[in-house]
């Protein structure tokens, strides 16, 4: 009869200790990220709340600018001046670049205790490690090759959701005739490249994509398929509006939300915007794979690299942050808001919508069939200097009417050598 009481008091003692212990070792964690749009901020707040619940102080270091280019510039100057944040949103090959500078912390202690090697696909954990030690923790898996559409606008235009690039241009014409901006776009070079890589995947297929944009093979970059990709990409521009230049991605998404525009080619962080605006997937907006890419998956994995810091309490907070990011509760709430899917294996998907469920299924299927490809626009594939150089060429081509596809191809071959 006494057992339940004993159990309750033991639990109460545990709880009291937990609170006191957290209080005693409370530290501050400064986190650099670029999650400032409506959906992104909701997701970032979930992380802040998790850390505060552990008794730590959250120091927000948000640098606005989709794709993170501005955030990376600010980060460099902070690290150079010897004042690194505890954690920064750094992804893909850049993790290795930062680790080589000797500024990242070894977080193997948390990774081992939490069994990350068992909880992550190997392809992901390899990217988070430098010389075999964890230096970063992954948050999610974003799919980049999506097309978001407003079904009302499509209905008004009598248009059909496109599965191929031919169908895409037919739908775009119909939307234009109905007085709707066919494609919501923001003319910033990472957005240009986000569209470009979906066109490359849809027109050329996964093998072409890998050869051209991951291996940067000169013959493929200057070949006929790339010429077709560039021509198709440029045609998309005819269906964007005159005010696209410099527009932020979330404002482009807002155009689709309001029905001013029919569709947007964007990764599934766009879904975070629809959802934050109270829109229901499958009813108020729809997701389909970017034309011609239903059998492939362009991945973009957000992660936080941990910097070497001194204060013990802050190191404790940093370790707690790393553990919290991989915890199932956080993986669920964060990704529900962010539009992405959990990176942790074996997560239940019942609370997620159909776009996320499809993404989770395709991620596994495409990994098996070799059609899972890294996003160049989002820092998953090539060194940052190369990425910057090829992004510049693609945006120059998009913005320069007189530049031929052949000219752009020659420039791409040269840019691919940038290191
Ligand atoms: C990041 C996303 C972010 C998007 C727009 C991408 O590079 O991976 O987390 O939402 O940029 O800012």
GROMACS .gro file of C-alpha atoms and ligand atoms in nm:
model
  431
    1UNK     CA    1   0.000   0.000   0.000
    2UNK     CA    2   0.287   0.232   0.078
    3UNK     CA    3   0.467   0.189  -0.250
    4UNK     CA    4   0.281   0.458  -0.453
    5UNK     CA    5   0.349   0.717  -0.181
    6UNK     CA    6   0.716   0.632  -0.173
    7UNK     CA    7   0.727   0.656  -0.550
    8UNK     CA    8   0.555   0.995  -0.545
    9UNK     CA    9   0.793   1.140  -0.289
   10UNK     CA   10   1.095   1.004  -0.474
   11UNK     CA   11   0.962   1.169  -0.787
   12UNK     CA   12   0.903   1.494  -0.599
   13UNK     CA   13   1.259   1.489  -0.467
   14UNK     CA   14   1.383   1.422  -0.821
   15UNK     CA   15   1.183   1.714  -0.954
   16UNK     CA   16   1.303   1.949  -0.682
   17UNK     CA   17   1.662   1.846  -0.751
   18UNK     CA   18   1.612   1.887  -1.123
   19UNK     CA   19   1.492   2.244  -1.075
   20UNK     CA   20   1.761   2.330  -0.821
   21UNK     CA   21   2.036   2.165  -1.026
   22UNK     CA   22   1.925   2.344  -1.340
   23UNK     CA   23   1.920   2.669  -1.142
   24UNK     CA   24   2.266   2.607  -0.999
   25UNK     CA   25   2.422   2.544  -1.338
   26UNK     CA   26   2.217   2.789  -1.536
   27UNK     CA   27   2.415   2.947  -1.814
   28UNK     CA   28   2.360   3.167  -2.112
   29UNK     CA   29   2.340   3.039  -2.462
   30UNK     CA   30   2.385   3.279  -2.751
   31UNK     CA   31   2.246   3.140  -3.074
   32UNK     CA   32   2.301   3.286  -3.418
   33UNK     CA   33   2.031   3.207  -3.675
   34UNK     CA   34   1.837   3.370  -3.959
   35UNK     CA   35   1.489   3.254  -3.867
   36UNK     CA   36   1.303   3.583  -3.870
   37UNK     CA   37   0.994   3.526  -4.088
   38UNK     CA   38   0.658   3.439  -3.925
   39UNK     CA   39   0.689   3.060  -3.947
   40UNK     CA   40   1.062   3.061  -3.881
   41UNK     CA   41   1.028   3.278  -3.570
   42UNK     CA   42   0.764   3.043  -3.428
   43UNK     CA   43   1.001   2.751  -3.477
   44UNK     CA   44   1.297   2.941  -3.325
   45UNK     CA   45   1.080   3.033  -3.026
   46UNK     CA   46   1.026   2.663  -2.957
   47UNK     CA   47   1.402   2.630  -2.910
   48UNK     CA   48   1.419   2.937  -2.689
   49UNK     CA   49   1.132   2.805  -2.471
   50UNK     CA   50   1.304   2.466  -2.438
   51UNK     CA   51   1.624   2.628  -2.314
   52UNK     CA   52   1.445   2.862  -2.076
   53UNK     CA   53   1.256   2.565  -1.930
   54UNK     CA   54   1.597   2.416  -1.844
   55UNK     CA   55   1.676   2.735  -1.652
   56UNK     CA   56   1.917   2.884  -1.908
   57UNK     CA   57   1.916   3.232  -2.053
   58UNK     CA   58   1.859   3.256  -2.427
   59UNK     CA   59   2.051   3.531  -2.603
   60UNK     CA   60   1.898   3.570  -2.944
   61UNK     CA   61   2.141   3.654  -3.225
   62UNK     CA   62   1.905   3.672  -3.523
   63UNK     CA   63   2.038   3.816  -3.848
   64UNK     CA   64   1.758   3.866  -4.100
   65UNK     CA   65   1.806   3.748  -4.457
   66UNK     CA   66   1.671   3.429  -4.612
   67UNK     CA   67   1.928   3.167  -4.706
   68UNK     CA   68   2.163   3.304  -4.437
   69UNK     CA   69   2.417   3.502  -4.644
   70UNK     CA   70   2.402   3.804  -4.412
   71UNK     CA   71   2.413   3.582  -4.104
   72UNK     CA   72   2.733   3.418  -4.228
   73UNK     CA   73   2.899   3.756  -4.289
   74UNK     CA   74   2.814   3.872  -3.937
   75UNK     CA   75   2.931   3.540  -3.790
   76UNK     CA   76   3.272   3.572  -3.956
   77UNK     CA   77   3.336   3.913  -3.805
   78UNK     CA   78   3.227   3.795  -3.459
   79UNK     CA   79   3.455   3.491  -3.468
   80UNK     CA   80   3.749   3.688  -3.605
   81UNK     CA   81   3.716   3.933  -3.316
   82UNK     CA   82   3.731   3.640  -3.071
   83UNK     CA   83   3.369   3.669  -2.967
   84UNK     CA   84   3.194   3.362  -3.110
   85UNK     CA   85   2.837   3.278  -3.008
   86UNK     CA   86   2.779   2.940  -2.838
   87UNK     CA   87   2.596   2.805  -3.142
   88UNK     CA   88   2.544   2.915  -3.500
   89UNK     CA   89   2.325   2.793  -3.783
   90UNK     CA   90   2.593   2.646  -4.008
   91UNK     CA   91   2.527   2.374  -4.261
   92UNK     CA   92   2.682   2.116  -4.492
   93UNK     CA   93   3.046   2.150  -4.605
   94UNK     CA   94   3.075   2.483  -4.419
   95UNK     CA   95   3.080   2.286  -4.093
   96UNK     CA   96   3.410   2.132  -4.205
   97UNK     CA   97   3.540   2.474  -4.314
   98UNK     CA   98   3.474   2.620  -3.968
   99UNK     CA   99   3.609   2.311  -3.791
  100UNK     CA  100   3.935   2.339  -3.984
  101UNK     CA  101   3.977   2.687  -3.834
  102UNK     CA  102   3.992   2.519  -3.492
  103UNK     CA  103   3.703   2.722  -3.347
  104UNK     CA  104   3.438   2.451  -3.303
  105UNK     CA  105   3.378   2.256  -2.982
  106UNK     CA  106   3.386   1.878  -2.955
  107UNK     CA  107   3.038   1.772  -2.837
  108UNK     CA  108   3.099   1.397  -2.839
  109UNK     CA  109   3.009   1.380  -2.469
  110UNK     CA  110   2.645   1.468  -2.539
  111UNK     CA  111   2.638   1.278  -2.867
  112UNK     CA  112   2.756   0.956  -2.700
  113UNK     CA  113   2.528   0.992  -2.398
  114UNK     CA  114   2.230   1.055  -2.625
  115UNK     CA  115   2.332   0.785  -2.879
  116UNK     CA  116   2.322   1.013  -3.182
  117UNK     CA  117   2.502   0.759  -3.400
  118UNK     CA  118   2.196   0.534  -3.365
  119UNK     CA  119   1.943   0.812  -3.409
  120UNK     CA  120   2.071   0.972  -3.726
  121UNK     CA  121   2.113   0.850  -4.083
  122UNK     CA  122   2.489   0.799  -4.135
  123UNK     CA  123   2.491   1.040  -4.429
  124UNK     CA  124   2.373   1.310  -4.186
  125UNK     CA  125   2.596   1.227  -3.887
  126UNK     CA  126   2.905   1.223  -4.112
  127UNK     CA  127   2.841   1.589  -4.200
  128UNK     CA  128   2.806   1.680  -3.831
  129UNK     CA  129   3.148   1.535  -3.745
  130UNK     CA  130   3.499   1.664  -3.795
  131UNK     CA  131   3.773   1.402  -3.778
  132UNK     CA  132   3.525   1.162  -3.620
  133UNK     CA  133   3.401   1.398  -3.346
  134UNK     CA  134   3.063   1.570  -3.339
  135UNK     CA  135   3.093   1.948  -3.372
  136UNK     CA  136   2.736   2.019  -3.486
  137UNK     CA  137   2.384   1.896  -3.426
  138UNK     CA  138   2.118   1.862  -3.699
  139UNK     CA  139   1.769   2.004  -3.655
  140UNK     CA  140   1.558   1.895  -3.948
  141UNK     CA  141   1.532   1.790  -4.310
  142UNK     CA  142   1.392   2.046  -4.552
  143UNK     CA  143   1.289   1.944  -4.902
  144UNK     CA  144   1.375   2.215  -5.153
  145UNK     CA  145   1.210   2.086  -5.473
  146UNK     CA  146   0.853   2.190  -5.396
  147UNK     CA  147   0.597   2.398  -5.580
  148UNK     CA  148   0.341   2.578  -5.363
  149UNK     CA  149   0.011   2.675  -5.523
  150UNK     CA  150  -0.306   2.862  -5.440
  151UNK     CA  151  -0.594   2.633  -5.549
  152UNK     CA  152  -0.842   2.926  -5.567
  153UNK     CA  153  -0.616   3.108  -5.814
  154UNK     CA  154  -0.577   2.791  -6.020
  155UNK     CA  155  -0.954   2.742  -6.023
  156UNK     CA  156  -1.011   3.100  -6.134
  157UNK     CA  157  -0.764   3.052  -6.418
  158UNK     CA  158  -0.899   2.708  -6.515
  159UNK     CA  159  -0.542   2.581  -6.472
  160UNK     CA  160  -0.419   2.237  -6.372
  161UNK     CA  161  -0.140   2.176  -6.119
  162UNK     CA  162   0.173   2.106  -6.325
  163UNK     CA  163   0.367   1.781  -6.314
  164UNK     CA  164   0.608   1.869  -6.597
  165UNK     CA  165   0.775   2.189  -6.718
  166UNK     CA  166   0.543   2.196  -7.025
  167UNK     CA  167   0.244   2.183  -6.794
  168UNK     CA  168   0.404   2.448  -6.576
  169UNK     CA  169   0.418   2.696  -6.866
  170UNK     CA  170   0.061   2.608  -6.973
  171UNK     CA  171  -0.062   2.679  -6.619
  172UNK     CA  172   0.149   2.998  -6.604
  173UNK     CA  173  -0.012   3.127  -6.928
  174UNK     CA  174  -0.361   3.055  -6.795
  175UNK     CA  175  -0.288   3.235  -6.466
  176UNK     CA  176  -0.147   3.533  -6.656
  177UNK     CA  177  -0.461   3.554  -6.873
  178UNK     CA  178  -0.672   3.551  -6.557
  179UNK     CA  179  -0.480   3.856  -6.428
  180UNK     CA  180  -0.290   3.661  -6.161
  181UNK     CA  181   0.090   3.681  -6.127
  182UNK     CA  182   0.183   3.325  -6.226
  183UNK     CA  183   0.505   3.290  -6.023
  184UNK     CA  184   0.584   3.464  -5.694
  185UNK     CA  185   0.958   3.521  -5.689
  186UNK     CA  186   1.212   3.715  -5.491
  187UNK     CA  187   1.512   3.829  -5.694
  188UNK     CA  188   1.790   3.747  -5.448
  189UNK     CA  189   2.062   3.516  -5.568
  190UNK     CA  190   1.980   3.225  -5.333
  191UNK     CA  191   1.616   3.242  -5.449
  192UNK     CA  192   1.721   3.250  -5.815
  193UNK     CA  193   1.934   2.943  -5.749
  194UNK     CA  194   1.656   2.767  -5.555
  195UNK     CA  195   1.445   2.792  -5.871
  196UNK     CA  196   1.741   2.704  -6.093
  197UNK     CA  197   1.826   2.383  -5.910
  198UNK     CA  198   1.464   2.264  -5.927
  199UNK     CA  199   1.464   2.331  -6.301
  200UNK     CA  200   1.796   2.145  -6.336
  201UNK     CA  201   1.658   1.845  -6.147
  202UNK     CA  202   1.329   1.846  -6.338
  203UNK     CA  203   1.475   1.892  -6.685
  204UNK     CA  204   1.797   1.693  -6.647
  205UNK     CA  205   1.716   1.432  -6.377
  206UNK     CA  206   1.913   1.333  -6.066
  207UNK     CA  207   2.221   1.194  -6.244
  208UNK     CA  208   2.262   1.508  -6.451
  209UNK     CA  209   2.210   1.721  -6.139
  210UNK     CA  210   2.484   1.539  -5.951
  211UNK     CA  211   2.729   1.545  -6.239
  212UNK     CA  212   2.672   1.910  -6.323
  213UNK     CA  213   2.613   2.077  -5.988
  214UNK     CA  214   2.773   1.851  -5.728
  215UNK     CA  215   3.071   1.710  -5.917
  216UNK     CA  216   3.092   2.028  -6.127
  217UNK     CA  217   3.193   1.829  -6.433
  218UNK     CA  218   3.298   2.081  -6.703
  219UNK     CA  219   3.164   1.873  -6.994
  220UNK     CA  220   2.821   1.842  -6.830
  221UNK     CA  221   2.817   2.211  -6.736
  222UNK     CA  222   2.885   2.307  -7.097
  223UNK     CA  223   2.669   2.036  -7.257
  224UNK     CA  224   2.328   2.046  -7.430
  225UNK     CA  225   2.123   1.944  -7.123
  226UNK     CA  226   2.256   2.240  -6.925
  227UNK     CA  227   2.172   2.466  -7.220
  228UNK     CA  228   1.813   2.339  -7.206
  229UNK     CA  229   1.803   2.385  -6.828
  230UNK     CA  230   1.917   2.748  -6.859
  231UNK     CA  231   1.664   2.820  -7.135
  232UNK     CA  232   1.380   2.672  -6.926
  233UNK     CA  233   1.494   2.861  -6.617
  234UNK     CA  234   1.496   3.191  -6.807
  235UNK     CA  235   1.145   3.124  -6.939
  236UNK     CA  236   1.020   3.112  -6.578
  237UNK     CA  237   1.124   3.476  -6.541
  238UNK     CA  238   0.861   3.584  -6.798
  239UNK     CA  239   0.597   3.478  -6.546
  240UNK     CA  240   0.730   3.672  -6.248
  241UNK     CA  241   0.632   4.032  -6.174
  242UNK     CA  242   0.832   4.352  -6.221
  243UNK     CA  243   0.876   4.406  -5.846
  244UNK     CA  244   1.050   4.074  -5.783
  245UNK     CA  245   1.397   4.222  -5.757
  246UNK     CA  246   1.524   4.207  -5.398
  247UNK     CA  247   1.194   4.080  -5.257
  248UNK     CA  248   1.222   3.854  -4.950
  249UNK     CA  249   1.105   3.496  -4.998
  250UNK     CA  250   0.834   3.520  -4.732
  251UNK     CA  251   0.681   3.821  -4.906
  252UNK     CA  252   0.669   3.612  -5.223
  253UNK     CA  253   0.495   3.338  -5.023
  254UNK     CA  254   0.250   3.600  -4.892
  255UNK     CA  255   0.153   3.675  -5.255
  256UNK     CA  256   0.049   3.311  -5.298
  257UNK     CA  257  -0.128   3.313  -4.961
  258UNK     CA  258  -0.334   3.615  -5.072
  259UNK     CA  259  -0.400   3.477  -5.421
  260UNK     CA  260  -0.215   3.766  -5.589
  261UNK     CA  261   0.017   3.502  -5.731
  262UNK     CA  262  -0.057   3.144  -5.832
  263UNK     CA  263   0.256   2.954  -5.734
  264UNK     CA  264   0.603   2.967  -5.581
  265UNK     CA  265   0.902   2.738  -5.626
  266UNK     CA  266   1.050   2.719  -5.275
  267UNK     CA  267   1.162   2.479  -5.005
  268UNK     CA  268   0.916   2.372  -4.739
  269UNK     CA  269   1.003   2.654  -4.499
  270UNK     CA  270   0.736   2.823  -4.718
  271UNK     CA  271   0.484   2.586  -4.558
  272UNK     CA  272   0.576   2.739  -4.222
  273UNK     CA  273   0.450   3.073  -4.359
  274UNK     CA  274   0.120   2.930  -4.485
  275UNK     CA  275   0.063   2.754  -4.153
  276UNK     CA  276   0.160   3.061  -3.946
  277UNK     CA  277  -0.100   3.256  -4.151
  278UNK     CA  278  -0.363   3.002  -4.039
  279UNK     CA  279  -0.385   2.832  -4.380
  280UNK     CA  280  -0.469   2.464  -4.411
  281UNK     CA  281  -0.261   2.238  -4.637
  282UNK     CA  282  -0.463   2.060  -4.907
  283UNK     CA  283  -0.740   2.321  -4.873
  284UNK     CA  284  -0.603   2.677  -4.873
  285UNK     CA  285  -0.273   2.582  -5.036
  286UNK     CA  286  -0.125   2.277  -5.200
  287UNK     CA  287   0.222   2.129  -5.229
  288UNK     CA  288   0.340   1.931  -5.528
  289UNK     CA  289   0.693   1.834  -5.626
  290UNK     CA  290   0.855   2.093  -5.854
  291UNK     CA  291   0.779   1.998  -6.218
  292UNK     CA  292   0.948   1.677  -6.326
  293UNK     CA  293   1.099   1.609  -5.981
  294UNK     CA  294   0.842   1.384  -5.812
  295UNK     CA  295   1.091   1.096  -5.819
  296UNK     CA  296   1.372   1.293  -5.657
  297UNK     CA  297   1.443   1.486  -5.338
  298UNK     CA  298   1.668   1.789  -5.295
  299UNK     CA  299   1.763   1.798  -4.927
  300UNK     CA  300   1.863   2.087  -4.705
  301UNK     CA  301   1.949   2.005  -4.345
  302UNK     CA  302   1.960   2.282  -4.087
  303UNK     CA  303   2.215   2.235  -3.815
  304UNK     CA  304   2.388   2.422  -3.536
  305UNK     CA  305   2.765   2.415  -3.504
  306UNK     CA  306   2.893   2.466  -3.150
  307UNK     CA  307   3.178   2.709  -3.088
  308UNK     CA  308   3.452   2.679  -2.825
  309UNK     CA  309   3.348   2.892  -2.529
  310UNK     CA  310   3.502   2.931  -2.183
  311UNK     CA  311   3.254   2.980  -1.900
  312UNK     CA  312   3.155   2.639  -1.747
  313UNK     CA  313   2.789   2.728  -1.695
  314UNK     CA  314   2.769   2.841  -2.057
  315UNK     CA  315   2.933   2.518  -2.176
  316UNK     CA  316   2.667   2.330  -1.978
  317UNK     CA  317   2.398   2.539  -2.149
  318UNK     CA  318   2.557   2.467  -2.486
  319UNK     CA  319   2.553   2.091  -2.418
  320UNK     CA  320   2.192   2.113  -2.302
  321UNK     CA  321   2.106   2.294  -2.625
  322UNK     CA  322   2.262   2.017  -2.831
  323UNK     CA  323   2.073   1.749  -2.636
  324UNK     CA  324   1.745   1.943  -2.656
  325UNK     CA  325   1.766   1.979  -3.034
  326UNK     CA  326   1.777   1.603  -3.080
  327UNK     CA  327   1.504   1.527  -2.823
  328UNK     CA  328   1.184   1.382  -2.977
  329UNK     CA  329   0.953   1.647  -2.822
  330UNK     CA  330   1.155   1.929  -2.973
  331UNK     CA  331   1.196   1.754  -3.308
  332UNK     CA  332   0.819   1.736  -3.329
  333UNK     CA  333   0.717   2.084  -3.220
  334UNK     CA  334   0.997   2.259  -3.407
  335UNK     CA  335   0.936   2.082  -3.737
  336UNK     CA  336   0.558   2.124  -3.717
  337UNK     CA  337   0.622   2.499  -3.717
  338UNK     CA  338   0.918   2.505  -3.953
  339UNK     CA  339   0.761   2.308  -4.241
  340UNK     CA  340   1.042   2.051  -4.237
  341UNK     CA  341   1.051   1.692  -4.112
  342UNK     CA  342   1.241   1.554  -3.811
  343UNK     CA  343   1.599   1.447  -3.878
  344UNK     CA  344   1.587   1.200  -3.587
  345UNK     CA  345   1.505   0.848  -3.710
  346UNK     CA  346   1.198   0.660  -3.591
  347UNK     CA  347   0.982   0.967  -3.514
  348UNK     CA  348   0.603   0.934  -3.524
  349UNK     CA  349   0.455   1.144  -3.803
  350UNK     CA  350   0.089   1.135  -3.699
  351UNK     CA  351   0.071   1.506  -3.610
  352UNK     CA  352   0.228   1.609  -3.943
  353UNK     CA  353   0.035   1.706  -4.259
  354UNK     CA  354   0.036   1.527  -4.593
  355UNK     CA  355   0.318   1.741  -4.740
  356UNK     CA  356   0.545   1.638  -4.450
  357UNK     CA  357   0.433   1.275  -4.467
  358UNK     CA  358   0.513   1.265  -4.839
  359UNK     CA  359   0.848   1.430  -4.771
  360UNK     CA  360   0.932   1.171  -4.502
  361UNK     CA  361   0.841   0.883  -4.734
  362UNK     CA  362   1.024   1.025  -5.035
  363UNK     CA  363   1.336   1.101  -4.827
  364UNK     CA  364   1.371   0.730  -4.749
  365UNK     CA  365   1.269   0.610  -5.099
  366UNK     CA  366   1.498   0.853  -5.280
  367UNK     CA  367   1.790   0.766  -5.053
  368UNK     CA  368   1.743   0.402  -5.163
  369UNK     CA  369   1.710   0.477  -5.533
  370UNK     CA  370   2.001   0.724  -5.551
  371UNK     CA  371   1.776   1.021  -5.631
  372UNK     CA  372   1.837   1.206  -5.305
  373UNK     CA  373   2.047   1.508  -5.401
  374UNK     CA  374   2.198   1.791  -5.194
  375UNK     CA  375   2.083   2.150  -5.241
  376UNK     CA  376   2.350   2.381  -5.375
  377UNK     CA  377   2.146   2.695  -5.306
  378UNK     CA  378   2.129   2.595  -4.939
  379UNK     CA  379   2.489   2.506  -4.877
  380UNK     CA  380   2.465   2.127  -4.885
  381UNK     CA  381   2.693   2.037  -5.172
  382UNK     CA  382   2.997   2.242  -5.260
  383UNK     CA  383   3.247   2.464  -5.073
  384UNK     CA  384   3.104   2.806  -4.989
  385UNK     CA  385   3.335   2.993  -5.229
  386UNK     CA  386   3.229   2.773  -5.521
  387UNK     CA  387   2.866   2.803  -5.420
  388UNK     CA  388   2.890   3.183  -5.416
  389UNK     CA  389   3.058   3.193  -5.756
  390UNK     CA  390   2.806   2.970  -5.935
  391UNK     CA  391   2.513   3.146  -5.768
  392UNK     CA  392   2.643   3.477  -5.904
  393UNK     CA  393   2.657   3.340  -6.260
  394UNK     CA  394   2.303   3.206  -6.242
  395UNK     CA  395   2.165   3.535  -6.110
  396UNK     CA  396   2.359   3.730  -6.370
  397UNK     CA  397   2.204   3.512  -6.641
  398UNK     CA  398   1.857   3.559  -6.490
  399UNK     CA  399   1.901   3.938  -6.480
  400UNK     CA  400   2.083   4.002  -6.809
  401UNK     CA  401   1.860   3.988  -7.114
  402UNK     CA  402   2.143   3.974  -7.365
  403UNK     CA  403   2.338   3.694  -7.200
  404UNK     CA  404   2.303   3.366  -7.393
  405UNK     CA  405   2.282   3.024  -7.229
  406UNK     CA  406   2.616   2.940  -7.393
  407UNK     CA  407   2.780   3.246  -7.232
  408UNK     CA  408   2.638   3.145  -6.896
  409UNK     CA  409   2.771   2.791  -6.942
  410UNK     CA  410   3.124   2.916  -7.005
  411UNK     CA  411   3.099   3.131  -6.691
  412UNK     CA  412   2.967   2.836  -6.490
  413UNK     CA  413   3.265   2.623  -6.589
  414UNK     CA  414   3.499   2.900  -6.472
  415UNK     CA  415   3.303   2.964  -6.150
  416UNK     CA  416   3.307   2.594  -6.063
  417UNK     CA  417   3.684   2.625  -6.017
  418UNK     CA  418   3.650   2.892  -5.744
  419UNK     CA  419   3.787   2.769  -5.413
  420LIG     C1  420   1.735   2.746  -4.431
  420LIG     C2  421   1.595   2.747  -4.376
  420LIG     C3  422   1.538   2.886  -4.388
  420LIG     C4  423   1.550   2.935  -4.532
  420LIG     C5  424   1.496   3.074  -4.556
  420LIG     C6  425   1.738   2.804  -4.570
  420LIG     O1  426   1.871   2.808  -4.617
  420LIG     O2  427   1.784   2.615  -4.434
  420LIG     O3  428   1.593   2.706  -4.243
  420LIG     O4  429   1.405   2.886  -4.346
  420LIG     O5  430   1.687   2.935  -4.570
  420LIG     O6  431   1.556   3.165  -4.472
   0.00000   0.00000   0.00000
